[in-house]
Tab-separated table of C-alpha atoms and ligand atoms in Angstrom:
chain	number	residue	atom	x	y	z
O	317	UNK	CA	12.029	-86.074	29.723
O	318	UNK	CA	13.406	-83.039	27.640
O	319	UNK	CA	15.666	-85.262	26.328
O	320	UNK	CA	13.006	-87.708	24.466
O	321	UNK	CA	12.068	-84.788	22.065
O	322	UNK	CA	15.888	-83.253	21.244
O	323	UNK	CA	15.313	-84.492	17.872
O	324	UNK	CA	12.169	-82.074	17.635
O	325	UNK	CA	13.863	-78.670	18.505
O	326	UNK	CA	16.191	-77.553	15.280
O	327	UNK	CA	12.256	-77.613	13.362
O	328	UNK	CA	10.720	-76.380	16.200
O	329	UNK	CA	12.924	-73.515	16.887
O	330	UNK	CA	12.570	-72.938	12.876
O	331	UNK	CA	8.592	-72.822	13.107
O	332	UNK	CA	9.070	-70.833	15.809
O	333	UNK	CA	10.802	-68.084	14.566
O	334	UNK	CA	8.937	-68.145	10.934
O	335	UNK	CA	5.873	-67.904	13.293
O	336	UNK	CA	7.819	-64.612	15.141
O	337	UNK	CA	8.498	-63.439	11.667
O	338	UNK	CA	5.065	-63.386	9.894
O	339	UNK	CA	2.862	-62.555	13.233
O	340	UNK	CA	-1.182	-61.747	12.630
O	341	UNK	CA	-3.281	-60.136	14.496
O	342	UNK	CA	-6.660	-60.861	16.317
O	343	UNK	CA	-8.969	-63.318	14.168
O	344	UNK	CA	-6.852	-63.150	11.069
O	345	UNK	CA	-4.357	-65.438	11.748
O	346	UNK	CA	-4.782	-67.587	8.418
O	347	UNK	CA	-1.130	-67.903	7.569
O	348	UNK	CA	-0.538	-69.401	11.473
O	349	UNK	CA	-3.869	-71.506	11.071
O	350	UNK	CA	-2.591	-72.824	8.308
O	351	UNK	CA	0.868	-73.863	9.454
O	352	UNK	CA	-0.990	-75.452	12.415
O	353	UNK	CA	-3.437	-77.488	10.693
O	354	UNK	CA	-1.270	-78.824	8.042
O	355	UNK	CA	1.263	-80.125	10.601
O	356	UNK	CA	-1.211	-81.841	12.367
O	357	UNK	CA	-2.602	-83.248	9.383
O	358	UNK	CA	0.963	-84.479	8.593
O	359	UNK	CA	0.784	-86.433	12.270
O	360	UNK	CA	-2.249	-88.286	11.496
O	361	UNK	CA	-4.629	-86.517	13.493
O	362	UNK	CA	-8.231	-85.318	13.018
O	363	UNK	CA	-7.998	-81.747	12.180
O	364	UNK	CA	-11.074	-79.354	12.728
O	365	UNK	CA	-10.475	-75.613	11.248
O	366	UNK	CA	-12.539	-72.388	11.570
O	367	UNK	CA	-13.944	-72.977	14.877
O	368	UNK	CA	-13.788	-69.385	15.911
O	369	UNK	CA	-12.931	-68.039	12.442
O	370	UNK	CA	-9.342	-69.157	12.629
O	371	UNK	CA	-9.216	-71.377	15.664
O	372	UNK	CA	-8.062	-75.141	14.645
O	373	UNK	CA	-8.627	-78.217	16.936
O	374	UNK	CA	-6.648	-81.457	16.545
O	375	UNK	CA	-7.623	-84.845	17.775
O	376	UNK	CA	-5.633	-87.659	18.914
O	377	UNK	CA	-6.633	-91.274	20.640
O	378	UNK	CA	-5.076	-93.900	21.754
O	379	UNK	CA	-6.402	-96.533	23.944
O	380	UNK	CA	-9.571	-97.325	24.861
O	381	UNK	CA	-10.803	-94.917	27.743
O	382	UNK	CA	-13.514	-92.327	27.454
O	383	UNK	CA	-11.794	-89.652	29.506
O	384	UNK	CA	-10.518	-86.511	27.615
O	385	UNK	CA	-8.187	-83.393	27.978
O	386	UNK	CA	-7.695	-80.106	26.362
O	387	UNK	CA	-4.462	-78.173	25.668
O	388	UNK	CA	-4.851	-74.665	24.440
O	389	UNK	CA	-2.239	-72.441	22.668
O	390	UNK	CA	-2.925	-68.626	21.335
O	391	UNK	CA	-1.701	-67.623	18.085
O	392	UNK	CA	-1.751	-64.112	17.964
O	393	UNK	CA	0.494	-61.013	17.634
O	394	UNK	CA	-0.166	-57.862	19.310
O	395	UNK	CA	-0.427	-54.316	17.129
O	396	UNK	CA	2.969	-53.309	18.501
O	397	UNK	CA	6.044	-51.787	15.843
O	398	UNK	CA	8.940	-54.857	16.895
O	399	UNK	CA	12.131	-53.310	18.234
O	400	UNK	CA	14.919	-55.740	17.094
O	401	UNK	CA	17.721	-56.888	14.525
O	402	UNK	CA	17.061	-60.419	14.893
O	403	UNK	CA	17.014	-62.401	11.413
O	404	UNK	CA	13.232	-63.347	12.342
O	405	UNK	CA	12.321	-59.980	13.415
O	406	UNK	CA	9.071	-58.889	11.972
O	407	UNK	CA	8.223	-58.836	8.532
O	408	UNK	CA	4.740	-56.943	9.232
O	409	UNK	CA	5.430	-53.361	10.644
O	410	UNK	CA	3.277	-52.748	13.764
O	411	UNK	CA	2.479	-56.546	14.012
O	412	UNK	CA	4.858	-58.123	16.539
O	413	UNK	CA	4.501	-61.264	18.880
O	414	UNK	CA	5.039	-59.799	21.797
O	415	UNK	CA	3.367	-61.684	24.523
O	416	UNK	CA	4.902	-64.956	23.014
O	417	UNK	CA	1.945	-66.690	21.029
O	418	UNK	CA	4.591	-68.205	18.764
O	419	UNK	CA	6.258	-69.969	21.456
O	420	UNK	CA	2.916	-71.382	22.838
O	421	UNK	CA	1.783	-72.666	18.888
O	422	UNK	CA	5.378	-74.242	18.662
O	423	UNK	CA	5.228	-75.745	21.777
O	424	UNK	CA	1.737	-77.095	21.369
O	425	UNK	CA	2.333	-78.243	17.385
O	426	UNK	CA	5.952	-79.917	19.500
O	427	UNK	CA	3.239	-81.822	22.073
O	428	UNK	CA	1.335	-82.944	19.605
O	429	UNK	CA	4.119	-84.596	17.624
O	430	UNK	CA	5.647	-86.181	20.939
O	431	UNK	CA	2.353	-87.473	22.395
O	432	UNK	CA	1.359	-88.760	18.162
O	433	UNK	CA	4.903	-90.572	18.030
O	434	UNK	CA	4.275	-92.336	21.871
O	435	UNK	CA	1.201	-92.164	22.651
O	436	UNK	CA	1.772	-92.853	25.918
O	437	UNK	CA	-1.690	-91.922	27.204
O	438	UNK	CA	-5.523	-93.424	27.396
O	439	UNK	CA	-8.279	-91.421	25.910
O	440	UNK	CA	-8.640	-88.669	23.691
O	441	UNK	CA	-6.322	-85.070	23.857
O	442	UNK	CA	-7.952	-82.311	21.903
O	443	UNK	CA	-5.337	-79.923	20.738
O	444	UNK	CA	-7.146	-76.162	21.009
O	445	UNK	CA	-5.427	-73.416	18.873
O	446	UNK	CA	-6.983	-70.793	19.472
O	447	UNK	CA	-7.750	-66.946	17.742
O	448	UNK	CA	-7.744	-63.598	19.381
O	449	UNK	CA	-6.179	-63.998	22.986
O	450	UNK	CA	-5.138	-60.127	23.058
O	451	UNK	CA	-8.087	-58.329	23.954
O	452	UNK	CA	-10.834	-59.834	21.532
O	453	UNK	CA	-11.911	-63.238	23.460
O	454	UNK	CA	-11.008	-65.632	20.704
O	455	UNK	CA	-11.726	-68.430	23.583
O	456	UNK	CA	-15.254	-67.007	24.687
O	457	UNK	CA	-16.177	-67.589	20.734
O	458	UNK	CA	-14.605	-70.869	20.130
O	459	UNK	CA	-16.833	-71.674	23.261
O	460	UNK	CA	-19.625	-70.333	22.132
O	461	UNK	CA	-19.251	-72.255	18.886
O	462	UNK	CA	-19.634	-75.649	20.318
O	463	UNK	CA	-15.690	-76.118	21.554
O	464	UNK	CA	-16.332	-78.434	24.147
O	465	UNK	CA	-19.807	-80.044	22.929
O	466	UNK	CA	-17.712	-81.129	19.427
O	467	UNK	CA	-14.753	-81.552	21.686
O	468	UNK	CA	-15.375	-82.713	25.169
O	469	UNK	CA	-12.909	-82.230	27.454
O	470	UNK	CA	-12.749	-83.614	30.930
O	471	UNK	CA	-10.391	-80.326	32.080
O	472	UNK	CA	-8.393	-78.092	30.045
O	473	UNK	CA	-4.894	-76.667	30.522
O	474	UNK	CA	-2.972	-73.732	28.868
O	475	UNK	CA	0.166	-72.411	29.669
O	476	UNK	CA	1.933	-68.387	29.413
O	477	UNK	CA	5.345	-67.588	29.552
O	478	UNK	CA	6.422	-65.807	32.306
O	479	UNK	CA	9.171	-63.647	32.020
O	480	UNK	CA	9.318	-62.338	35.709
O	481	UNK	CA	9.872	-66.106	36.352
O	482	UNK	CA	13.643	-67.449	35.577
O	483	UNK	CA	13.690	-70.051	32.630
O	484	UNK	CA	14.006	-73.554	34.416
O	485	UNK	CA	10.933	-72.735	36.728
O	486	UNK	CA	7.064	-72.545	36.997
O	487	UNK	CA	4.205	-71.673	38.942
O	488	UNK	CA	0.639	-71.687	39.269
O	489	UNK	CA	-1.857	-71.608	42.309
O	490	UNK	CA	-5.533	-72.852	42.847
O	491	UNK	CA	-8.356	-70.061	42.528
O	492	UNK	CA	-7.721	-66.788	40.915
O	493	UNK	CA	-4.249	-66.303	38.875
O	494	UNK	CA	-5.139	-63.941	36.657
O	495	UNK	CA	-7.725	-60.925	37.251
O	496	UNK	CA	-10.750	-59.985	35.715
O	497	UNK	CA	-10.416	-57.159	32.979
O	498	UNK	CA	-12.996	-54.598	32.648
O	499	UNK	CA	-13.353	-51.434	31.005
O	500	UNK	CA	-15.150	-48.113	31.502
O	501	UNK	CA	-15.991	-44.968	29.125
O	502	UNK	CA	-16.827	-41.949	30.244
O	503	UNK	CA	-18.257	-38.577	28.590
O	504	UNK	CA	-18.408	-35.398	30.601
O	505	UNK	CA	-20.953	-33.094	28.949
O	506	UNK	CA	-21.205	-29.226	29.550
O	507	UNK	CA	-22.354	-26.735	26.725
O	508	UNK	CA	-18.716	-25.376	26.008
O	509	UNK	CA	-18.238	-21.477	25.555
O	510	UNK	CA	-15.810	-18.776	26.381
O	511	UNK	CA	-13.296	-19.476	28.775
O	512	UNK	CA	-13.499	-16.069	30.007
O	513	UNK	CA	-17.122	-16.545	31.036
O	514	UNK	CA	-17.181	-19.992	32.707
O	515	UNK	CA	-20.291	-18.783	35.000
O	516	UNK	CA	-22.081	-19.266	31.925
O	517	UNK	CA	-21.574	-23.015	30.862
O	518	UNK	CA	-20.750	-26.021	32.754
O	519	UNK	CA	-16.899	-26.700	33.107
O	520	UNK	CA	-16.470	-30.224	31.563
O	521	UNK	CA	-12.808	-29.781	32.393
O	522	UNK	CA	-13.289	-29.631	35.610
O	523	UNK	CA	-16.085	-32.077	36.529
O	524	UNK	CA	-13.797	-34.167	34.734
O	525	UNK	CA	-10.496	-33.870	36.931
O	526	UNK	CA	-12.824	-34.072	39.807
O	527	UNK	CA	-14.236	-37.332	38.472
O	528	UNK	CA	-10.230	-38.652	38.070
O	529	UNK	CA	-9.803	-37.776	41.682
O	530	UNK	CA	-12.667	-39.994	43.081
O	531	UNK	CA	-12.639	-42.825	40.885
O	532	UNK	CA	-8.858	-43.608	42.109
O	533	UNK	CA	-10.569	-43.323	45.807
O	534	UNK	CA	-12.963	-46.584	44.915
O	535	UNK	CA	-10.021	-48.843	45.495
O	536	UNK	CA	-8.888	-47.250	49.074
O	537	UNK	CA	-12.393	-46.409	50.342
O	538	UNK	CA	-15.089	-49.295	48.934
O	539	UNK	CA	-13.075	-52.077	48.568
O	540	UNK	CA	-12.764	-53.981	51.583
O	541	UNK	CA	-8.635	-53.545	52.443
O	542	UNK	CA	-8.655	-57.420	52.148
O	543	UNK	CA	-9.457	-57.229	48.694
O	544	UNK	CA	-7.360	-56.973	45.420
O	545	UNK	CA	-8.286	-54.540	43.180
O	546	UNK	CA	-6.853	-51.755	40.915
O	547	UNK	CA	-8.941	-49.053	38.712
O	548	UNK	CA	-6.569	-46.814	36.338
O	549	UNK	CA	-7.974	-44.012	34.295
O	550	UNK	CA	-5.706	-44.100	31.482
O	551	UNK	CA	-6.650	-41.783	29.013
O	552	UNK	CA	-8.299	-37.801	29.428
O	553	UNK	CA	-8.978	-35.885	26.114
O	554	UNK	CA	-11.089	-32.481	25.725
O	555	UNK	CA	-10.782	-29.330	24.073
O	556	UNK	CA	-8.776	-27.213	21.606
O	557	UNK	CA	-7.798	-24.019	22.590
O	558	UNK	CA	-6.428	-22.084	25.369
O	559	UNK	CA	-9.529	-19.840	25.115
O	560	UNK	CA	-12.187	-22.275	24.702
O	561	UNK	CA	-14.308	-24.559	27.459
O	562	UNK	CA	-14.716	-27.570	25.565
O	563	UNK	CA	-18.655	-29.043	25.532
O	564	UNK	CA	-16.973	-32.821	26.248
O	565	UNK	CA	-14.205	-34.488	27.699
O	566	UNK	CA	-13.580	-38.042	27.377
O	567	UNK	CA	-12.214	-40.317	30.133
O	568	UNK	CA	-11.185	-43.784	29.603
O	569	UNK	CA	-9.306	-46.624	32.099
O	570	UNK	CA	-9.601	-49.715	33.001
O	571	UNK	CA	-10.389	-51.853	36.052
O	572	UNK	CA	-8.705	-55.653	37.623
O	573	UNK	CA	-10.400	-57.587	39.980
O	574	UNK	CA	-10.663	-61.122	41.081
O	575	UNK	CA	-14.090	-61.662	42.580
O	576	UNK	CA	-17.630	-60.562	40.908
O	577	UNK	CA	-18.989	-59.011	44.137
O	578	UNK	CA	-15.890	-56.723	43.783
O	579	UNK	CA	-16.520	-55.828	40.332
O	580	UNK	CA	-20.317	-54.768	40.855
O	581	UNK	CA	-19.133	-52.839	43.498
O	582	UNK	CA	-16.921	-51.106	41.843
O	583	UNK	CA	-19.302	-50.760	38.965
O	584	UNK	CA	-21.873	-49.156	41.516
O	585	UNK	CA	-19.336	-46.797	42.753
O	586	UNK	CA	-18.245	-45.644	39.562
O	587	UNK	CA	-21.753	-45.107	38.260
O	588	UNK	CA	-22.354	-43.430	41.826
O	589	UNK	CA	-20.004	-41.355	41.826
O	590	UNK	CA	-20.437	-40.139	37.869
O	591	UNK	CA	-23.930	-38.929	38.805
O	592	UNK	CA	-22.565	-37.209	42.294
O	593	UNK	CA	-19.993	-35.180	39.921
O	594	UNK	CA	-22.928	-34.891	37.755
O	595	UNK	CA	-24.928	-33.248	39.936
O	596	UNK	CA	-22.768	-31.442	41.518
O	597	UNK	CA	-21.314	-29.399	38.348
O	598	UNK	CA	-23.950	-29.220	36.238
O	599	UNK	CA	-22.622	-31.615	33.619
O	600	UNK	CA	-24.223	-34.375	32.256
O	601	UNK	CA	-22.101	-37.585	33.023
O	602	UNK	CA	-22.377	-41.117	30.458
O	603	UNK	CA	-21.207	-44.101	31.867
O	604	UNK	CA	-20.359	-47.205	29.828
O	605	UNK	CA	-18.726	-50.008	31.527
O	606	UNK	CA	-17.998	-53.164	29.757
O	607	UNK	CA	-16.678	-56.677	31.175
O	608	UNK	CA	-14.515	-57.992	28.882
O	609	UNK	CA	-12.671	-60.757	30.671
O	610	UNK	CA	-13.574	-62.742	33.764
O	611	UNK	CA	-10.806	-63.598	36.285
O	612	UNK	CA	-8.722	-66.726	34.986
O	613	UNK	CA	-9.410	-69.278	37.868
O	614	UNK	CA	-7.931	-72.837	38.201
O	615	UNK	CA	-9.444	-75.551	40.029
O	616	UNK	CA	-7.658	-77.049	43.089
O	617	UNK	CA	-6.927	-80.737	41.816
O	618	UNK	CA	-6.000	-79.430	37.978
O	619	UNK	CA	-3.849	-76.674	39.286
O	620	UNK	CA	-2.487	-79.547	41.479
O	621	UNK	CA	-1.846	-81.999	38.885
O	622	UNK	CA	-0.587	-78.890	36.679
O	623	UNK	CA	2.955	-78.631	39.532
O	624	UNK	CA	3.169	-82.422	39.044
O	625	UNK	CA	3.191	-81.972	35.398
O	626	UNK	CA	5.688	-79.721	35.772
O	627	UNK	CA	8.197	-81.339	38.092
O	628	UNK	CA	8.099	-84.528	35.507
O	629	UNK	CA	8.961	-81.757	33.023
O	630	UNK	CA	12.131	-81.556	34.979
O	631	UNK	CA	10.675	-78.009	35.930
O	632	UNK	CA	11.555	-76.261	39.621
O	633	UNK	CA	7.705	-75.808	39.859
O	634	UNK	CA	6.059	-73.953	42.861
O	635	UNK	CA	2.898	-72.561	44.042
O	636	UNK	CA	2.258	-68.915	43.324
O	637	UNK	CA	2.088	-66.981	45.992
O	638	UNK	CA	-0.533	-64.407	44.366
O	639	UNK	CA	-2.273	-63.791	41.384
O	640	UNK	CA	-1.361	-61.326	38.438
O	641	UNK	CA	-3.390	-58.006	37.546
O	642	UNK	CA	-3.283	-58.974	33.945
O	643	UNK	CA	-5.624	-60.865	31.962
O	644	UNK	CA	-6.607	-63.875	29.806
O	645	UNK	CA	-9.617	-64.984	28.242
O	646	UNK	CA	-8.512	-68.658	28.407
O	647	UNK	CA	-10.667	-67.515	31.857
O	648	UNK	CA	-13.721	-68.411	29.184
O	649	UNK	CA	-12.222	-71.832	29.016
O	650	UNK	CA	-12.142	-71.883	32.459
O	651	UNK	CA	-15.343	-71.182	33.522
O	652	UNK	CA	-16.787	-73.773	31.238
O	653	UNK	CA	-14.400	-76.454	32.181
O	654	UNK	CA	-11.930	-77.676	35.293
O	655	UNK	CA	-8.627	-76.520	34.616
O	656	UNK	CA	-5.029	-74.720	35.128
O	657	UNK	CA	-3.295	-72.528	33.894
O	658	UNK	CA	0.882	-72.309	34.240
O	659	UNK	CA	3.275	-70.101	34.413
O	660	UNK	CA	6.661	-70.888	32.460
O	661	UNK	CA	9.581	-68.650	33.691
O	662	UNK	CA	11.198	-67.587	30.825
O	663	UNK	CA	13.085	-65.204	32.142
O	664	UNK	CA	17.485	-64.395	32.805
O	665	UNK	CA	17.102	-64.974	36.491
O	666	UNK	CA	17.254	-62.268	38.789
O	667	UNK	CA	18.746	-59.669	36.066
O	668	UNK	CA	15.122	-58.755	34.885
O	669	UNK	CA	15.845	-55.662	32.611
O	670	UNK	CA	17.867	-58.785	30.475
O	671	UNK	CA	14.315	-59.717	30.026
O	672	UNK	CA	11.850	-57.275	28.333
O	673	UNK	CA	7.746	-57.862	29.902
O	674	UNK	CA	5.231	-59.156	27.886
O	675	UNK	CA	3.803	-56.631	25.504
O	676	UNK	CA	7.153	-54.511	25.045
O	677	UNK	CA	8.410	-53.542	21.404
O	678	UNK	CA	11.656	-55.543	22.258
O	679	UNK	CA	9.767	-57.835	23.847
O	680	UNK	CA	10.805	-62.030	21.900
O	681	UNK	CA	10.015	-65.401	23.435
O	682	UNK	CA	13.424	-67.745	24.907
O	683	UNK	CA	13.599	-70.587	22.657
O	684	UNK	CA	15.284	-72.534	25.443
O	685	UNK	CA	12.291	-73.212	27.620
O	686	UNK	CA	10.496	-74.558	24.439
O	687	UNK	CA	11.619	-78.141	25.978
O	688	UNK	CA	10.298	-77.659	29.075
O	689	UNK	CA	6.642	-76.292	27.634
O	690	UNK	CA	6.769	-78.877	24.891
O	691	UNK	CA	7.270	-81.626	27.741
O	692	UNK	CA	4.581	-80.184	30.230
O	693	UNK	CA	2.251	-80.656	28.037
O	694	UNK	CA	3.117	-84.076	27.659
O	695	UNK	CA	3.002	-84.687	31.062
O	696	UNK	CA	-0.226	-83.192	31.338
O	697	UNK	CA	-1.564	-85.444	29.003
O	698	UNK	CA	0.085	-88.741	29.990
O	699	UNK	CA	-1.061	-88.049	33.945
O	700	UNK	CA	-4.791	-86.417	33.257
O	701	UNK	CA	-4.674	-89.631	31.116
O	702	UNK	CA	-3.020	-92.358	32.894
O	703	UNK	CA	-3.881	-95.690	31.805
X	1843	LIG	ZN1	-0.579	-60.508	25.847
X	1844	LIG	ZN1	-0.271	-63.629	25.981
């Protein structure tokens, strides 16, 4: 199968890197939009821009049949300063693809030309470029904007490179693959004063550290042990001086889950135990807590036909054997569609410090599995749409 699109790499590995080079972040990726929707204007196909701000949706037919399917690439770069001395590196200083986005445009924009050239499918494939993965739900807006009432789309598939994965393979799983993301905010409130008199106000400071050493308890002591679940309090900031009790600290961390009862409970405890601290030191304890990503969850037959896809890729493809603690909002997609999501091994095999994780400054996507991603999306296609 790789072999059918050879003739496609040297440009694609070109777009590719002069994607890597000139990365944008969150909702302004105009330069990548751009690039996007004039090369599928140059295939023939119907091009929609600006669903989503930036988001561009290309639409190609062939045969007769009603049925449709949606492939879905990110586009953008993470606020990160690139560690490298590539030729491509950068060009942007603290913008840097670093979760791959260029790899998933090229291999979608490489799809698109196969599947345009053979059409070796029955029914319509909508071609879903989408703003804003990294943190600011470019997917939940293209949704709300009408994506799949303009575009309707029988299931939708995405796909994430994977370095923990060696290049060659992939997996996925029905139900959860990726957890839910949520956030919470906290502000500890005393009346600050001398720190030589701390009978006189109450000690932020302290109700806060208390507060950091129940919240990790929700994990081990509400959630039932069959559960997955991790809270993380990732940021504590208060005070000045040695000599002064500050009037506020601020706590902020996050919170992965795969199942909503989980995350109300762990809502409930957090709140809970906020206003037991609360009470207990005299502070006054704000909670915010803010759901900013459901869990990413495939449906049995798509996440099937997603491994078949892949072994006609020429992919070793196998069933995940759990879910990640990371995110993805293609989770909106998701919950208003059937569909998978894959993961692409990108990685040097077993030597894993040869590959740097997603979201590291050194961090760059393998051009070699660009085949295999280019052709799994073909095959995803040609079998969701098997004449
Ligand atoms: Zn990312
Ligand atoms: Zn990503």
């Amino acid at each position: 199968m790789t072999g059918e699109i050879a003739d496609l790499l040297p440009e694609l590995v070109a777009l590719r890197r002069d994607l890597h080079a000139h990365p944008e972040l969150a909702f302004k990726e105009h330069r990548t939009a751009g690039i996007v929707a004039s090369a599928l204007r140059e295939l023939g196909l119907e091009v929609h821009e600006g669903l989503g701000g930036t988001g561009v949706v290309g639409v190609l037919r062939a045969g007769t049949a009603g049925r449709s399917v949606g492939l879905r690439a990110d586009m953008d770069a993470l606020p990160i300063l690139e560690q490298g001395q590539k030729p491509y590196v950068s060009r942007f200083p603290g913008v840097h693809h670093g979760c791959g986005h260029d790899g998933h445009t090229a291999m979608l924009l490489g799809a698109a030309r196969q599947l345009a050239r053979t059409r070796r499918f029955n029914g319509t494939v909508n071609f879903i470029f989408q703003p804003a993965e990294e943190g600011r739900g470019g997917a939940r807006v293209m949704v709300q904007e009408g994506l799949f009432k303009r575009f309707p789309c029988d299931a939708v598939y995405a796909l994430h490179n994977w370095p923990e994965l060696p290049a060659g393979t992939a997996q996925t799983r029905p139900g959860a693959i990726m957890a839910a993301a949520d956030r919470f905010d906290i502000v500890v409130r005393g009346r600050g004063g001398h720190a030589a008199q701390p009978h006189r106000t109450p000690d932020a400071v302290l109700a806060a550290s208390e507060l950091v050493s129940q919240l990790h308890t929700i994990t081990s002591r509400r959630i039932p042990p069959t559960e997955n679940a991790v809270l993380s309090v990732t940021r504590i900031s208060g005070g000045q001086s040695h000599n002064v009790l500050p009037s506020a600290v601020e706590l902020t961390g996050t919170v992965r889950s795969f199942d909503a009862d989980v995350q109300d409970t762990i809502e409930a405890a957090i709140r809970q135990i906020a206003q037991g601290v609360a009470q207990a030191t005299g502070t006054a304890i704000e909670v915010e807590y803010v759901r900013y990503y459901p869990a990413t969850v495939n449906t049995p037959q798509e996440a099937a036909l997603a491994l078949r896809a892949a072994e006609a890729a020429g992919l070793k493809a196998s069933m995940a054997p759990s879910a990640a603690f990371t995110s993805e909002d293609f989770a909106f997609m998701l919950q208003a569609r059937p569909g998978a999501y894959l993961w692409l091994g990108q990685g040097a095999g077993s030597r894993r410090e040869d590959s740097p994780s997603l979201h590291h400054p050194s961090y760059d996507f393998n051009d070699e599995v660009l085949p295999l991603g280019i052709s799994w999306f073909v095959q995803v296609a040609s079998l969701a749409l098997a004449s």
